[in-house]
CSV table of C-alpha atoms in Angstrom, one decimal:
chain,number,residue,atom,x,y,z
G,964,MET,CA,7.5,4.3,-37.7
G,965,THR,CA,6.2,1.1,-39.1
G,966,LYS,CA,2.7,0.6,-37.8
G,967,GLN,CA,2.3,-2.4,-35.5
G,968,LYS,CA,0.0,-5.3,-36.5
G,969,ASN,CA,-3.4,-5.4,-34.9
G,970,GLY,CA,-5.8,-8.3,-34.3
G,971,LEU,CA,-6.5,-11.1,-31.9
G,972,GLY,CA,-3.5,-13.2,-33.1
G,973,ARG,CA,-1.0,-10.4,-32.1
G,974,ILE,CA,-2.4,-10.4,-28.5
G,975,LEU,CA,-2.7,-14.2,-28.1
G,976,PHE,CA,0.9,-14.9,-29.3
G,977,SER,CA,2.7,-12.1,-27.6
G,978,ARG,CA,3.9,-11.1,-24.2
G,979,LEU,CA,0.5,-9.6,-23.5
G,980,GLY,CA,-1.2,-13.0,-24.2
G,981,LEU,CA,1.2,-14.6,-21.7
G,982,VAL,CA,0.5,-12.0,-19.1
G,983,VAL,CA,-3.2,-12.4,-19.4
G,984,LEU,CA,-2.9,-16.2,-19.2
G,985,LEU,CA,-0.7,-16.1,-16.1
G,986,LEU,CA,-3.1,-13.7,-14.4
G,987,LEU,CA,-6.1,-16.0,-15.1
G,988,LEU,CA,-4.1,-19.0,-13.8
G,989,GLN,CA,-3.4,-17.1,-10.5
G,990,LEU,CA,-7.1,-16.3,-10.1
G,991,VAL,CA,-8.1,-20.0,-10.7
G,992,TRP,CA,-5.5,-21.0,-8.1
G,993,ILE,CA,-7.0,-18.6,-5.6
G,994,PHE,CA,-10.5,-19.9,-6.1
G,995,SER,CA,-9.2,-23.5,-5.9
G,996,LEU,CA,-7.5,-22.7,-2.6
G,997,PHE,CA,-10.8,-21.5,-1.1
G,998,LYS,CA,-12.5,-24.7,-2.2
G,999,TRP,CA,-9.8,-26.9,-0.7
G,1000,PHE,CA,-10.0,-25.1,2.7
G,1001,SER,CA,-13.7,-25.6,2.8
G,1002,GLN,CA,-13.4,-29.3,2.3
G,1003,GLU,CA,-10.3,-30.1,4.4
G,1004,PHE,CA,-10.9,-28.1,7.6
G,1005,PRO,CA,-14.0,-29.0,9.7
G,1006,HIS,CA,-14.0,-25.7,11.6
G,1007,TYR,CA,-13.8,-23.7,8.3
G,1008,THR,CA,-17.4,-22.2,8.7
G,1009,VAL,CA,-16.8,-20.9,12.2
G,1010,ALA,CA,-13.5,-19.4,11.2
G,1011,VAL,CA,-15.1,-17.7,8.2
G,1012,VAL,CA,-17.8,-16.2,10.4
G,1013,VAL,CA,-15.3,-14.8,12.8
G,1014,PHE,CA,-13.1,-13.5,10.1
G,1015,ASP,CA,-16.0,-11.8,8.3
G,1016,PHE,CA,-17.1,-10.2,11.5
G,1017,ILE,CA,-13.7,-8.8,12.1
G,1018,MET,CA,-13.5,-7.4,8.5
G,1019,MET,CA,-16.9,-5.9,8.8
G,1020,LEU,CA,-15.9,-4.1,12.0
G,1021,TYR,CA,-12.8,-2.8,10.3
G,1022,LEU,CA,-14.9,-1.7,7.3
G,1023,VAL,CA,-17.5,0.2,9.4
G,1024,ASN,CA,-14.8,2.1,11.3
G,1025,SER,CA,-12.6,2.8,8.3
G,1026,LYS,CA,-12.3,6.0,6.2
G,1027,ILE,CA,-13.6,4.3,3.1
G,1028,ASP,CA,-16.3,6.2,1.2
G,1029,PRO,CA,-19.8,5.3,2.4
G,1030,SER,CA,-20.8,4.1,-1.1
G,1031,ALA,CA,-17.8,1.9,-1.3
G,1032,LYS,CA,-18.6,0.5,2.2
G,1033,THR,CA,-22.0,-0.6,1.0
G,1034,THR,CA,-20.4,-2.3,-2.0
G,1035,TRP,CA,-17.9,-4.2,0.2
G,1036,LEU,CA,-20.7,-5.2,2.7
G,1037,LEU,CA,-22.7,-6.6,-0.2
G,1038,LEU,CA,-19.7,-8.5,-1.6
G,1039,ILE,CA,-19.0,-10.0,1.8
G,1040,ALA,CA,-22.6,-11.0,2.3
G,1041,ILE,CA,-22.7,-12.8,-1.1
G,1042,ALA,CA,-19.2,-14.4,-1.0
G,1043,PRO,CA,-18.2,-14.3,2.7
G,1044,LEU,CA,-14.6,-15.5,2.7
G,1045,PHE,CA,-13.7,-14.3,-0.8
G,1046,GLY,CA,-15.1,-10.8,-0.1
G,1047,SER,CA,-13.3,-10.5,3.3
G,1048,VAL,CA,-10.0,-11.7,1.8
G,1049,LEU,CA,-10.3,-9.3,-1.1
G,1050,LEU,CA,-11.0,-6.4,1.2
G,1051,LEU,CA,-8.0,-7.3,3.4
G,1052,TYR,CA,-5.9,-7.6,0.3
G,1053,THR,CA,-6.9,-4.2,-1.2
G,1054,GLN,CA,-6.4,-2.5,2.1
G,1055,SER,CA,-3.0,-4.0,2.9
G,1056,ASP,CA,-1.4,-1.9,0.2
G,1057,ILE,CA,0.4,-4.9,-1.3
G,1058,GLY,CA,1.7,-3.9,-4.7
G,1059,HIS,CA,1.6,-0.1,-4.3
G,1060,ARG,CA,3.1,0.6,-0.9
G,1061,ALA,CA,6.5,1.3,-2.6
G,1062,LEU,CA,4.8,3.5,-5.2
G,1063,ARG,CA,3.2,5.7,-2.5
G,1064,LYS,CA,6.5,6.0,-0.6
G,1065,ARG,CA,8.3,7.0,-3.8
G,1066,ILE,CA,5.7,9.6,-4.8
G,1067,ARG,CA,5.7,11.1,-1.4
G,1068,GLN,CA,9.5,11.4,-1.6
G,1069,LEU,CA,9.4,13.1,-5.0
G,1070,VAL,CA,6.7,15.5,-3.9
G,1071,ALA,CA,8.7,16.4,-0.8
G,1072,GLU,CA,11.8,17.0,-2.9
G,1073,SER,CA,10.1,19.2,-5.5
G,1074,LYS,CA,7.3,21.0,-3.8
G,1075,HIS,CA,9.5,23.8,-2.4
G,1076,SER,CA,10.5,24.6,-6.0
G,1077,LEU,CA,7.1,26.2,-6.4
G,1078,THR,CA,7.0,29.4,-4.4
G,1079,GLU,CA,3.7,31.0,-3.5
G,1080,ASP,CA,3.1,34.5,-4.9
G,1081,ASN,CA,2.0,36.1,-1.6
G,1082,LEU,CA,1.0,39.3,-3.4
G,1083,ALA,CA,-1.3,37.4,-5.7
G,1084,LEU,CA,-2.8,35.6,-2.7
G,1085,LYS,CA,-3.4,38.9,-0.9
G,1086,LYS,CA,-5.1,40.4,-4.0
G,1087,LEU,CA,-7.2,37.3,-4.4
G,1088,LYS,CA,-8.4,37.5,-0.7
G,1089,LEU,CA,-9.5,41.1,-1.3
G,1090,GLU,CA,-11.4,40.2,-4.5
G,1091,ASP,CA,-13.1,37.0,-3.4
G,1092,ALA,CA,-12.8,35.4,0.0
G,1093,ASP,CA,-14.4,32.1,-1.1
G,1094,THR,CA,-11.8,31.6,-3.9
G,1095,TYR,CA,-9.1,32.6,-1.6
G,1096,GLY,CA,-10.2,29.8,0.8
G,1097,LEU,CA,-9.9,27.3,-2.1
G,1098,ALA,CA,-6.5,28.6,-3.0
G,1099,LYS,CA,-5.3,28.2,0.6
G,1100,TYR,CA,-6.6,24.6,0.7
G,1101,LEU,CA,-4.7,23.8,-2.5
G,1102,GLN,CA,-1.6,25.4,-1.1
G,1103,ARG,CA,-1.9,23.5,2.2
G,1104,THR,CA,-2.2,20.0,0.6
G,1105,ASN,CA,0.9,17.8,0.7
G,1106,ASP,CA,1.6,18.8,-2.9
G,1107,ASN,CA,1.6,22.6,-2.5
G,1108,PHE,CA,-0.2,24.0,-5.5
G,1109,PRO,CA,0.4,27.8,-5.7
G,1110,VAL,CA,-1.9,30.4,-7.2
G,1111,TYR,CA,-0.5,32.3,-10.1
G,1112,GLN,CA,-1.1,35.6,-11.9
G,1113,ASP,CA,0.9,36.5,-15.1
G,1114,THR,CA,-0.5,33.5,-17.0
G,1115,LYS,CA,-2.5,33.6,-20.2
G,1116,VAL,CA,-5.0,30.8,-20.7
G,1117,THR,CA,-6.3,29.8,-24.2
G,1118,TYR,CA,-9.4,27.6,-24.4
G,1119,PHE,CA,-9.9,25.1,-27.2
G,1120,PRO,CA,-13.5,24.0,-27.6
G,1121,ILE,CA,-12.6,21.0,-29.8
G,1122,GLY,CA,-9.7,18.6,-30.2
G,1123,GLU,CA,-8.8,19.8,-33.7
G,1124,ALA,CA,-8.1,23.3,-32.5
G,1125,LYS,CA,-5.9,22.0,-29.7
G,1126,PHE,CA,-4.0,19.8,-32.2
G,1127,LYS,CA,-3.3,22.6,-34.6
G,1128,GLU,CA,-1.9,24.9,-31.8
G,1129,MET,CA,0.0,21.9,-30.3
G,1130,LEU,CA,1.8,21.3,-33.6
G,1131,HIS,CA,2.7,25.0,-33.9
G,1132,GLN,CA,4.1,25.2,-30.3
G,1133,LEU,CA,6.1,21.9,-30.7
G,1134,ARG,CA,7.8,23.4,-33.8
G,1135,GLN,CA,9.0,26.4,-31.6
G,1136,ALA,CA,10.7,24.1,-29.0
G,1137,LYS,CA,14.3,25.0,-28.2
G,1138,ARG,CA,15.2,23.1,-25.0
G,1139,PHE,CA,12.8,20.4,-23.9
G,1140,ILE,CA,9.5,18.7,-24.7
G,1141,PHE,CA,7.6,16.7,-22.0
G,1142,LEU,CA,4.6,14.6,-23.0
G,1143,GLU,CA,2.5,12.6,-20.5
G,1144,TYR,CA,-0.7,11.1,-21.9
G,1145,PHE,CA,-3.1,8.4,-20.9
G,1146,ILE,CA,-3.5,7.1,-24.5
G,1147,ILE,CA,-1.2,7.3,-27.5
G,1148,ALA,CA,-2.3,5.5,-30.6
G,1149,GLU,CA,-0.7,5.3,-34.0
G,1150,GLY,CA,-2.4,7.3,-36.7
G,1151,LYS,CA,-2.5,10.8,-38.2
G,1152,MET,CA,-2.4,12.7,-35.0
G,1153,TRP,CA,0.4,10.9,-33.3
G,1154,GLY,CA,2.2,10.5,-36.7
G,1155,GLU,CA,2.4,14.3,-37.2
G,1156,ILE,CA,3.5,14.9,-33.6
G,1157,LEU,CA,6.1,12.1,-33.8
G,1158,ALA,CA,7.6,13.6,-37.0
G,1159,ILE,CA,8.1,16.9,-35.2
G,1160,LEU,CA,9.6,15.2,-32.1
G,1161,ALA,CA,12.1,13.2,-34.2
G,1162,GLN,CA,13.2,16.4,-35.9
G,1163,LYS,CA,13.5,18.3,-32.6
G,1164,VAL,CA,15.8,15.6,-31.3
G,1165,LYS,CA,18.1,16.1,-34.2
G,1166,GLU,CA,18.1,19.9,-33.3
G,1167,GLY,CA,19.3,19.0,-29.8
G,1168,VAL,CA,15.9,19.3,-28.0
G,1169,GLU,CA,15.4,16.9,-25.1
G,1170,VAL,CA,12.2,14.9,-25.7
G,1171,ARG,CA,10.5,12.7,-23.1
G,1172,VAL,CA,7.3,10.7,-23.7
G,1173,MET,CA,5.3,8.9,-21.0
G,1174,TYR,CA,2.1,7.0,-21.4
G,1175,ASP,CA,-0.1,4.7,-19.3
G,1176,GLY,CA,0.9,1.0,-19.3
G,1177,MET,CA,-2.6,-0.1,-20.4
G,1178,CYS,CA,-1.7,1.2,-23.9
G,1179,GLU,CA,0.3,-2.0,-24.5
G,1180,PHE,CA,-3.0,-3.9,-24.2
G,1181,THR,CA,-4.9,-1.6,-26.6
G,1182,THR,CA,-2.9,0.7,-28.9
G,1183,LEU,CA,0.9,0.2,-28.8
G,1184,SER,CA,3.3,-2.7,-28.9
G,1185,VAL,CA,5.2,-3.7,-25.7
G,1186,ASP,CA,8.5,-2.6,-27.3
G,1187,TYR,CA,7.3,0.9,-28.2
G,1188,PRO,CA,9.6,2.7,-25.7
G,1189,GLN,CA,12.6,1.0,-27.4
G,1190,ARG,CA,11.2,1.9,-30.8
G,1191,LEU,CA,11.0,5.6,-29.7
G,1192,ALA,CA,14.5,5.4,-28.3
G,1193,LYS,CA,15.9,4.6,-31.7
G,1194,LEU,CA,14.6,8.1,-32.7
G,1195,GLY,CA,16.4,9.6,-29.7
G,1196,ILE,CA,13.2,10.0,-27.7
G,1197,LYS,CA,13.3,9.0,-24.0
G,1198,ALA,CA,10.1,7.1,-23.4
G,1199,LYS,CA,8.5,4.9,-20.7
G,1200,MET,CA,5.2,3.4,-19.6
G,1201,PHE,CA,3.6,4.1,-16.3
G,1202,SER,CA,2.7,0.9,-14.5
G,1203,PRO,CA,3.2,-1.6,-17.2
G,1204,ILE,CA,1.3,-4.8,-16.8
G,1205,HIS,CA,3.1,-7.8,-15.3
G,1206,PRO,CA,1.9,-11.3,-14.7
G,1207,PHE,CA,1.1,-10.9,-11.0
G,1208,VAL,CA,-2.3,-10.2,-9.4
G,1209,SER,CA,-2.1,-6.8,-7.7
G,1210,THR,CA,-4.2,-3.8,-6.8
G,1211,TYR,CA,-1.3,-1.8,-8.3
G,1212,TYR,CA,-3.0,-2.0,-11.7
G,1213,ASN,CA,-6.0,-0.1,-10.4
G,1214,TYR,CA,-4.1,3.2,-10.4
G,1215,ARG,CA,-3.7,4.5,-13.9
G,1216,ASP,CA,-2.0,7.7,-15.2
G,1217,HIS,CA,-5.1,9.4,-16.7
G,1218,ARG,CA,-3.3,12.8,-17.0
G,1219,LYS,CA,-2.7,14.7,-20.3
G,1220,ILE,CA,0.2,17.1,-20.0
G,1221,LEU,CA,2.4,18.7,-22.6
G,1222,VAL,CA,5.1,21.1,-21.5
G,1223,ILE,CA,7.4,22.9,-23.9
G,1224,ASP,CA,10.6,24.7,-22.7
G,1225,GLY,CA,8.8,25.6,-19.4
G,1226,GLN,CA,7.0,28.3,-21.3
G,1227,VAL,CA,3.9,26.6,-22.6
G,1228,ALA,CA,1.7,23.8,-21.1
G,1229,PHE,CA,-1.4,22.0,-22.4
G,1230,THR,CA,-3.9,19.9,-20.5
G,1231,GLY,CA,-7.5,18.8,-20.9
G,1232,GLY,CA,-9.4,15.7,-22.2
G,1233,VAL,CA,-7.6,15.3,-25.5
G,1234,ASN,CA,-5.4,12.2,-25.8
G,1235,LEU,CA,-3.1,11.5,-28.8
G,1236,ALA,CA,-5.3,9.4,-30.9
G,1237,ASP,CA,-7.3,10.1,-34.1
G,1238,GLU,CA,-10.8,9.9,-32.6
G,1239,TYR,CA,-9.9,12.9,-30.4
G,1240,ILE,CA,-9.6,15.1,-33.6
G,1241,ASN,CA,-12.4,13.4,-35.5
G,1242,GLU,CA,-10.1,11.7,-38.0
G,1243,LEU,CA,-11.5,8.4,-36.8
G,1244,GLU,CA,-15.2,8.1,-36.0
G,1245,ARG,CA,-16.0,5.7,-33.1
G,1246,PHE,CA,-19.0,7.1,-31.3
G,1247,GLY,CA,-20.3,9.8,-33.6
G,1248,HIS,CA,-18.8,13.3,-33.3
G,1249,TRP,CA,-16.1,13.5,-30.6
G,1250,LYS,CA,-16.5,16.6,-28.5
G,1251,ASP,CA,-13.5,17.4,-26.3
G,1252,THR,CA,-11.8,20.4,-24.8
G,1253,ALA,CA,-8.3,21.6,-23.7
G,1254,ILE,CA,-6.4,24.6,-22.5
G,1255,MET,CA,-3.0,26.1,-23.2
G,1256,LEU,CA,-1.2,28.0,-20.4
G,1257,GLU,CA,1.6,30.5,-21.1
G,1258,GLY,CA,3.4,32.1,-18.2
G,1259,LYS,CA,4.3,31.4,-14.6
G,1260,ALA,CA,1.6,28.7,-14.0
G,1261,VAL,CA,3.4,26.4,-16.5
G,1262,LYS,CA,5.9,25.6,-13.8
G,1263,THR,CA,3.4,23.4,-11.9
G,1264,PHE,CA,2.8,21.2,-14.9
G,1265,THR,CA,6.6,20.9,-15.4
G,1266,GLN,CA,6.8,19.7,-11.8
G,1267,LEU,CA,3.9,17.3,-12.1
G,1268,PHE,CA,5.5,15.7,-15.2
G,1269,LEU,CA,8.9,15.3,-13.5
G,1270,GLN,CA,7.3,13.7,-10.4
G,1271,MET,CA,5.8,11.0,-12.5
G,1272,TRP,CA,8.8,10.5,-14.7
G,1273,ASN,CA,11.2,10.2,-11.8
G,1274,ILE,CA,9.3,7.4,-10.0
G,1275,THR,CA,11.5,4.9,-11.7
G,1276,GLU,CA,14.7,7.0,-12.0
G,1277,LYS,CA,17.6,6.7,-9.6
G,1278,GLU,CA,19.0,10.2,-10.2
G,1279,VAL,CA,16.6,13.1,-9.9
G,1280,ASP,CA,17.1,16.7,-11.1
G,1281,PHE,CA,14.1,19.0,-10.8
G,1282,SER,CA,16.0,22.3,-10.6
G,1283,LYS,CA,17.3,22.1,-14.2
G,1284,TYR,CA,13.8,22.4,-15.5
G,1285,LEU,CA,11.9,24.2,-12.6
G,1286,GLU,CA,14.4,27.1,-12.5
G,1287,VAL,CA,13.6,28.1,-16.0
G,1288,GLU,CA,12.3,31.7,-16.0
G,1289,SER,CA,8.8,31.9,-17.6
G,1290,LYS,CA,8.1,34.7,-20.0
G,1291,VAL,CA,5.1,36.6,-18.9
G,1292,PRO,CA,2.7,37.2,-21.8
G,1293,ALA,CA,1.8,40.8,-22.6
G,1294,LYS,CA,-1.8,40.4,-21.7
G,1295,THR,CA,-3.0,38.3,-18.8
G,1296,SER,CA,-5.9,38.4,-16.4
G,1297,GLY,CA,-7.2,36.6,-13.4
G,1298,TYR,CA,-5.7,33.8,-11.4
G,1299,VAL,CA,-4.7,30.2,-12.3
G,1300,ILE,CA,-4.1,27.2,-10.0
G,1301,PRO,CA,-2.9,24.1,-11.7
G,1302,TYR,CA,-3.3,21.0,-9.5
G,1303,ALA,CA,-3.2,17.3,-9.4
G,1304,ASP,CA,-4.8,14.4,-7.6
G,1305,PHE,CA,-2.8,11.3,-6.4
G,1306,PRO,CA,-5.0,8.3,-5.7
G,1307,LEU,CA,-2.6,6.8,-3.1
G,1308,GLU,CA,-3.4,9.7,-0.7
G,1309,GLU,CA,-6.5,10.0,1.5
G,1310,GLU,CA,-7.0,13.6,0.5
G,1311,LYS,CA,-9.4,13.7,-2.5
G,1312,VAL,CA,-8.3,17.0,-4.0
G,1313,ALA,CA,-10.2,16.7,-7.3
G,1314,GLU,CA,-13.5,15.9,-5.7
G,1315,ASN,CA,-13.0,18.7,-3.1
G,1316,VAL,CA,-12.4,21.3,-5.8
G,1317,TYR,CA,-15.6,20.3,-7.7
G,1318,MET,CA,-17.7,20.3,-4.5
G,1319,ASP,CA,-16.3,23.7,-3.5
G,1320,ILE,CA,-17.4,25.2,-6.8
G,1321,LEU,CA,-20.9,23.6,-6.4
G,1322,ASN,CA,-21.2,24.7,-2.7
G,1323,ARG,CA,-20.2,28.3,-3.3
G,1324,ALA,CA,-22.0,29.0,-6.6
G,1325,HIS,CA,-24.5,31.8,-6.7
G,1326,ASN,CA,-26.0,31.7,-10.2
G,1327,TYR,CA,-25.0,28.7,-12.2
G,1328,VAL,CA,-22.7,25.7,-12.5
G,1329,HIS,CA,-22.4,24.2,-16.0
G,1330,ILE,CA,-20.6,20.8,-16.4
G,1331,MET,CA,-19.5,18.7,-19.3
G,1332,THR,CA,-18.4,15.1,-18.4
G,1333,PRO,CA,-18.3,11.8,-20.3
G,1334,TYR,CA,-19.2,9.7,-17.2
G,1335,LEU,CA,-21.5,10.1,-14.2
G,1336,ILE,CA,-20.8,7.6,-11.5
G,1337,LEU,CA,-21.3,9.5,-8.3
G,1338,ASP,CA,-20.6,8.8,-4.6
G,1339,GLY,CA,-23.1,10.1,-2.0
G,1340,LYS,CA,-21.1,13.3,-1.4
G,1341,MET,CA,-20.9,14.4,-5.0
G,1342,GLU,CA,-24.6,13.6,-5.7
G,1343,ARG,CA,-25.6,15.6,-2.6
G,1344,ALA,CA,-23.4,18.5,-3.7
G,1345,LEU,CA,-25.1,18.6,-7.1
G,1346,THR,CA,-28.7,18.3,-5.8
G,1347,PHE,CA,-28.1,20.8,-2.9
G,1348,ALA,CA,-26.8,23.4,-5.3
G,1349,ALA,CA,-29.9,23.0,-7.5
G,1350,GLU,CA,-32.2,23.0,-4.5
G,1351,ARG,CA,-30.9,26.3,-3.3
G,1352,GLY,CA,-31.6,28.0,-6.6
G,1353,VAL,CA,-28.4,27.5,-8.5
G,1354,ASP,CA,-28.8,26.6,-12.2
G,1355,VAL,CA,-26.9,23.3,-12.3
G,1356,GLU,CA,-26.7,21.8,-15.8
G,1357,LEU,CA,-24.9,18.7,-17.1
G,1358,ILE,CA,-24.0,17.6,-20.6
G,1359,LEU,CA,-23.3,13.9,-21.1
G,1360,PRO,CA,-22.7,11.8,-24.2
G,1361,GLY,CA,-25.6,11.1,-26.5
G,1362,ILE,CA,-23.7,8.1,-28.0
G,1363,PRO,CA,-21.8,6.3,-25.2
G,1364,ASP,CA,-18.5,4.6,-25.5
G,1365,LYS,CA,-19.2,2.0,-22.8
G,1366,PRO,CA,-22.8,0.8,-22.3
G,1367,ILE,CA,-22.5,-0.3,-18.7
G,1368,PRO,CA,-21.2,3.0,-17.3
G,1369,TYR,CA,-23.8,4.7,-19.4
G,1370,ALA,CA,-26.6,2.6,-17.8
G,1371,LEU,CA,-25.1,3.3,-14.4
G,1372,ALA,CA,-25.1,7.1,-15.0
G,1373,LYS,CA,-28.8,7.0,-15.7
G,1374,THR,CA,-29.5,5.6,-12.3
G,1375,HIS,CA,-28.6,9.1,-10.9
G,1376,PHE,CA,-30.8,11.0,-13.4
G,1377,LYS,CA,-34.1,10.7,-11.5
G,1378,GLN,CA,-32.8,12.1,-8.2
G,1379,LEU,CA,-30.9,14.9,-10.0
G,1380,LEU,CA,-33.9,15.9,-12.1
G,1381,GLN,CA,-36.2,15.9,-9.1
G,1382,ALA,CA,-33.8,18.3,-7.3
G,1383,GLY,CA,-33.8,20.7,-10.3
G,1384,VAL,CA,-30.6,19.6,-12.0
G,1385,LYS,CA,-30.9,19.9,-15.8
G,1386,ILE,CA,-29.4,17.0,-17.9
G,1387,TYR,CA,-28.6,17.1,-21.6
G,1388,LEU,CA,-27.3,14.3,-23.9
G,1389,TYR,CA,-25.0,15.5,-26.8
G,1390,THR,CA,-27.0,14.3,-29.8
G,1391,PRO,CA,-24.1,14.2,-32.4
G,1392,GLY,CA,-22.0,11.8,-30.5
G,1393,PHE,CA,-19.6,11.5,-27.5
G,1394,VAL,CA,-18.7,14.2,-25.0
G,1395,HIS,CA,-15.2,13.5,-23.6
G,1396,ALA,CA,-14.7,17.0,-22.1
G,1397,LYS,CA,-14.1,17.5,-18.4
G,1398,VAL,CA,-15.3,21.1,-17.7
G,1399,PHE,CA,-16.8,23.0,-14.8
G,1400,VAL,CA,-17.8,26.7,-15.3
G,1401,ALA,CA,-19.6,28.8,-12.7
G,1402,ASP,CA,-21.0,32.3,-12.3
G,1403,ASP,CA,-19.0,33.7,-15.3
G,1404,LYS,CA,-15.9,33.8,-13.1
G,1405,LYS,CA,-14.8,30.3,-12.1
G,1406,ALA,CA,-13.8,27.3,-14.3
G,1407,VAL,CA,-11.9,24.0,-14.2
G,1408,VAL,CA,-10.6,22.3,-17.4
G,1409,GLY,CA,-8.6,19.1,-17.0
G,1410,THR,CA,-8.7,15.3,-17.1
G,1411,ILE,CA,-11.0,14.7,-14.2
G,1412,ASN,CA,-14.3,12.9,-14.9
G,1413,LEU,CA,-17.3,12.7,-12.5
G,1414,ASP,CA,-16.8,9.0,-11.7
G,1415,TYR,CA,-15.0,6.8,-9.2
G,1416,ARG,CA,-12.1,6.1,-11.5
G,1417,SER,CA,-11.1,9.8,-11.7
G,1418,LEU,CA,-12.0,10.9,-8.2
G,1419,TYR,CA,-10.6,7.8,-6.4
G,1420,HIS,CA,-8.3,5.6,-8.5
G,1421,HIS,CA,-6.5,7.7,-11.2
G,1422,PHE,CA,-3.6,10.1,-11.3
G,1423,GLU,CA,-5.3,13.3,-12.6
G,1424,CYS,CA,-4.6,17.0,-13.3
G,1425,ALA,CA,-6.5,20.2,-14.1
G,1426,ALA,CA,-6.3,23.9,-13.8
G,1427,PHE,CA,-8.7,26.0,-11.7
G,1428,MET,CA,-9.2,29.5,-13.1
G,1429,TYR,CA,-10.7,32.6,-11.6
G,1430,LYS,CA,-11.6,35.6,-13.8
G,1431,THR,CA,-9.3,34.6,-16.6
G,1432,ASP,CA,-10.0,36.0,-20.1
G,1433,CYS,CA,-11.0,32.5,-21.4
G,1434,ILE,CA,-13.9,31.9,-19.1
G,1435,PRO,CA,-16.5,33.6,-21.3
G,1436,ALA,CA,-15.4,31.3,-24.1
G,1437,ILE,CA,-15.9,28.3,-21.9
G,1438,ALA,CA,-19.3,29.5,-20.9
G,1439,ALA,CA,-20.2,30.2,-24.5
G,1440,ASP,CA,-19.0,26.7,-25.6
G,1441,PHE,CA,-21.2,25.1,-23.0
G,1442,GLU,CA,-24.2,26.9,-24.5
G,1443,GLU,CA,-23.3,26.0,-28.0
G,1444,THR,CA,-22.9,22.3,-27.0
G,1445,LYS,CA,-26.2,22.4,-25.2
G,1446,ALA,CA,-27.9,23.7,-28.3
G,1447,LYS,CA,-26.9,20.5,-30.1
G,1448,SER,CA,-28.1,18.3,-27.2
G,1449,THR,CA,-31.3,16.6,-26.2
G,1450,PRO,CA,-32.8,17.4,-22.7
G,1451,VAL,CA,-33.5,14.5,-20.4
G,1452,THR,CA,-36.9,14.6,-18.6
G,1453,LEU,CA,-38.6,12.4,-16.0
G,1454,ALA,CA,-41.0,11.4,-18.8
G,1455,SER,CA,-38.1,10.4,-21.1
G,1456,LEU,CA,-36.6,8.3,-18.3
G,1457,GLN,CA,-39.7,6.2,-18.2
G,1458,GLN,CA,-39.1,5.2,-21.9
G,1459,GLU,CA,-35.7,3.8,-21.2
G,1460,PRO,CA,-35.4,0.1,-22.2
G,1461,VAL,CA,-35.9,-2.3,-19.3
G,1462,THR,CA,-32.5,-3.8,-20.0
G,1463,THR,CA,-30.8,-0.4,-19.4
G,1464,LYS,CA,-32.7,0.0,-16.1
G,1465,VAL,CA,-31.8,-3.5,-14.9
G,1466,VAL,CA,-28.1,-3.2,-15.9
G,1467,GLY,CA,-27.9,0.2,-14.1
G,1468,ALA,CA,-29.6,-1.1,-10.9
G,1469,LEU,CA,-27.3,-4.1,-10.8
G,1470,THR,CA,-24.0,-2.3,-11.5
G,1471,LYS,CA,-24.9,0.5,-9.0
G,1472,THR,CA,-24.2,-2.0,-6.3
G,1473,ILE,CA,-20.6,-2.3,-7.4
G,1474,ALA,CA,-20.2,1.2,-8.8
G,1475,PRO,CA,-17.1,2.0,-6.6
G,1476,LEU,CA,-15.3,-0.9,-8.2
G,1477,LEU,CA,-15.9,0.2,-11.8
């Protein structure tokens, strides 16, 4: 397709520019209203004090994360009425109450399509009681994530390798192709994929494409779904931006899922843009990872895609796609549990899986993540694992994509290092991988970063693996990446620029909001 025009002019004189202008006008109106109240009502101060006290009581007794409570208390102390009103607004579910209700409905309608393999569960219990416990937890969540055998997992240590296999698998499609990605950007990667998708539509293959609504601000035109429709591709944005102030925008679809015919599924950190395959250099060399599943576990990713797709659909049909019989590869090993995290639920599945790995590790936990913005629970899980003798190692970007989150990440370094956690910065560039590997037998690869956005605010997905054939490759990739990285020490922390330390200290107070 003809590439859209870029530049400031396109944004200012487009629907996006109008949306931004209207949002800013609403914010100005809200602040003006506060000022008017303070001038017109003589008992304003007393009312504010009472209101603030009520909201602080609510906050202290709520289930909000302790780190977030601290941030809210600070905000209320600095801007009493504004902070309290903002807390009330965010907790009132205005803007996403309908979304939560719809997702719960879709989960209830589809979760029984995934049947638990009781034989696999029994075998897992005999092999490893700890992993069995995690499997039972994922099974008991509202979403019902089963454990699978008969699934082959292939690990890709770089985006280019995933892209090559992705093109190969897309060309084999016979029935349907489902793509759900956080970012799609025009260029070589998306161009080659789109050419195959257009050809597959002509062959009678059903093609659906879903991407996050923030793309219309950054990479794609607002009419992109209509442009894809002209090619016969069904497309939609998740949570497009509208000119109304709402907490709804805080919940983004950060997942990366490709499902082909119910036989093959991809997930991981790789989005559909040229920097992910190093065709475009933005922050040095882009290090990313992904996995491909073949076999029974693909069904969970099919279900996850359909749940998100059908949020805005009136007629829902899961069975047509979930009743597809998966071909079992000739050679499989271990157990696979694909899972997701929905930010509108109190259960923090993604964080619980990560903490379970840390708390039950015996020898090592090796982690690659682009961001490190930790709440108290996750920071304690990392330090406690190291303090009890587990080799906990983290690889983070050497060249950051965002300076403020990078400065914030460094505020955690001293405490982690003092506890025995080892930290490395990827010298050639930017690490975008989201990988946990532990004790040569457990691993997670998916879309989930170690930050508040992923653990609390985004729709995410991943696959937990136990004793699959690809785990040695994941462990080896970590070591190879570490060899290209620079270790962080307490001495090197002392040499950080003062500006980095100040920015980190200031932003840590509002970390849950970033």
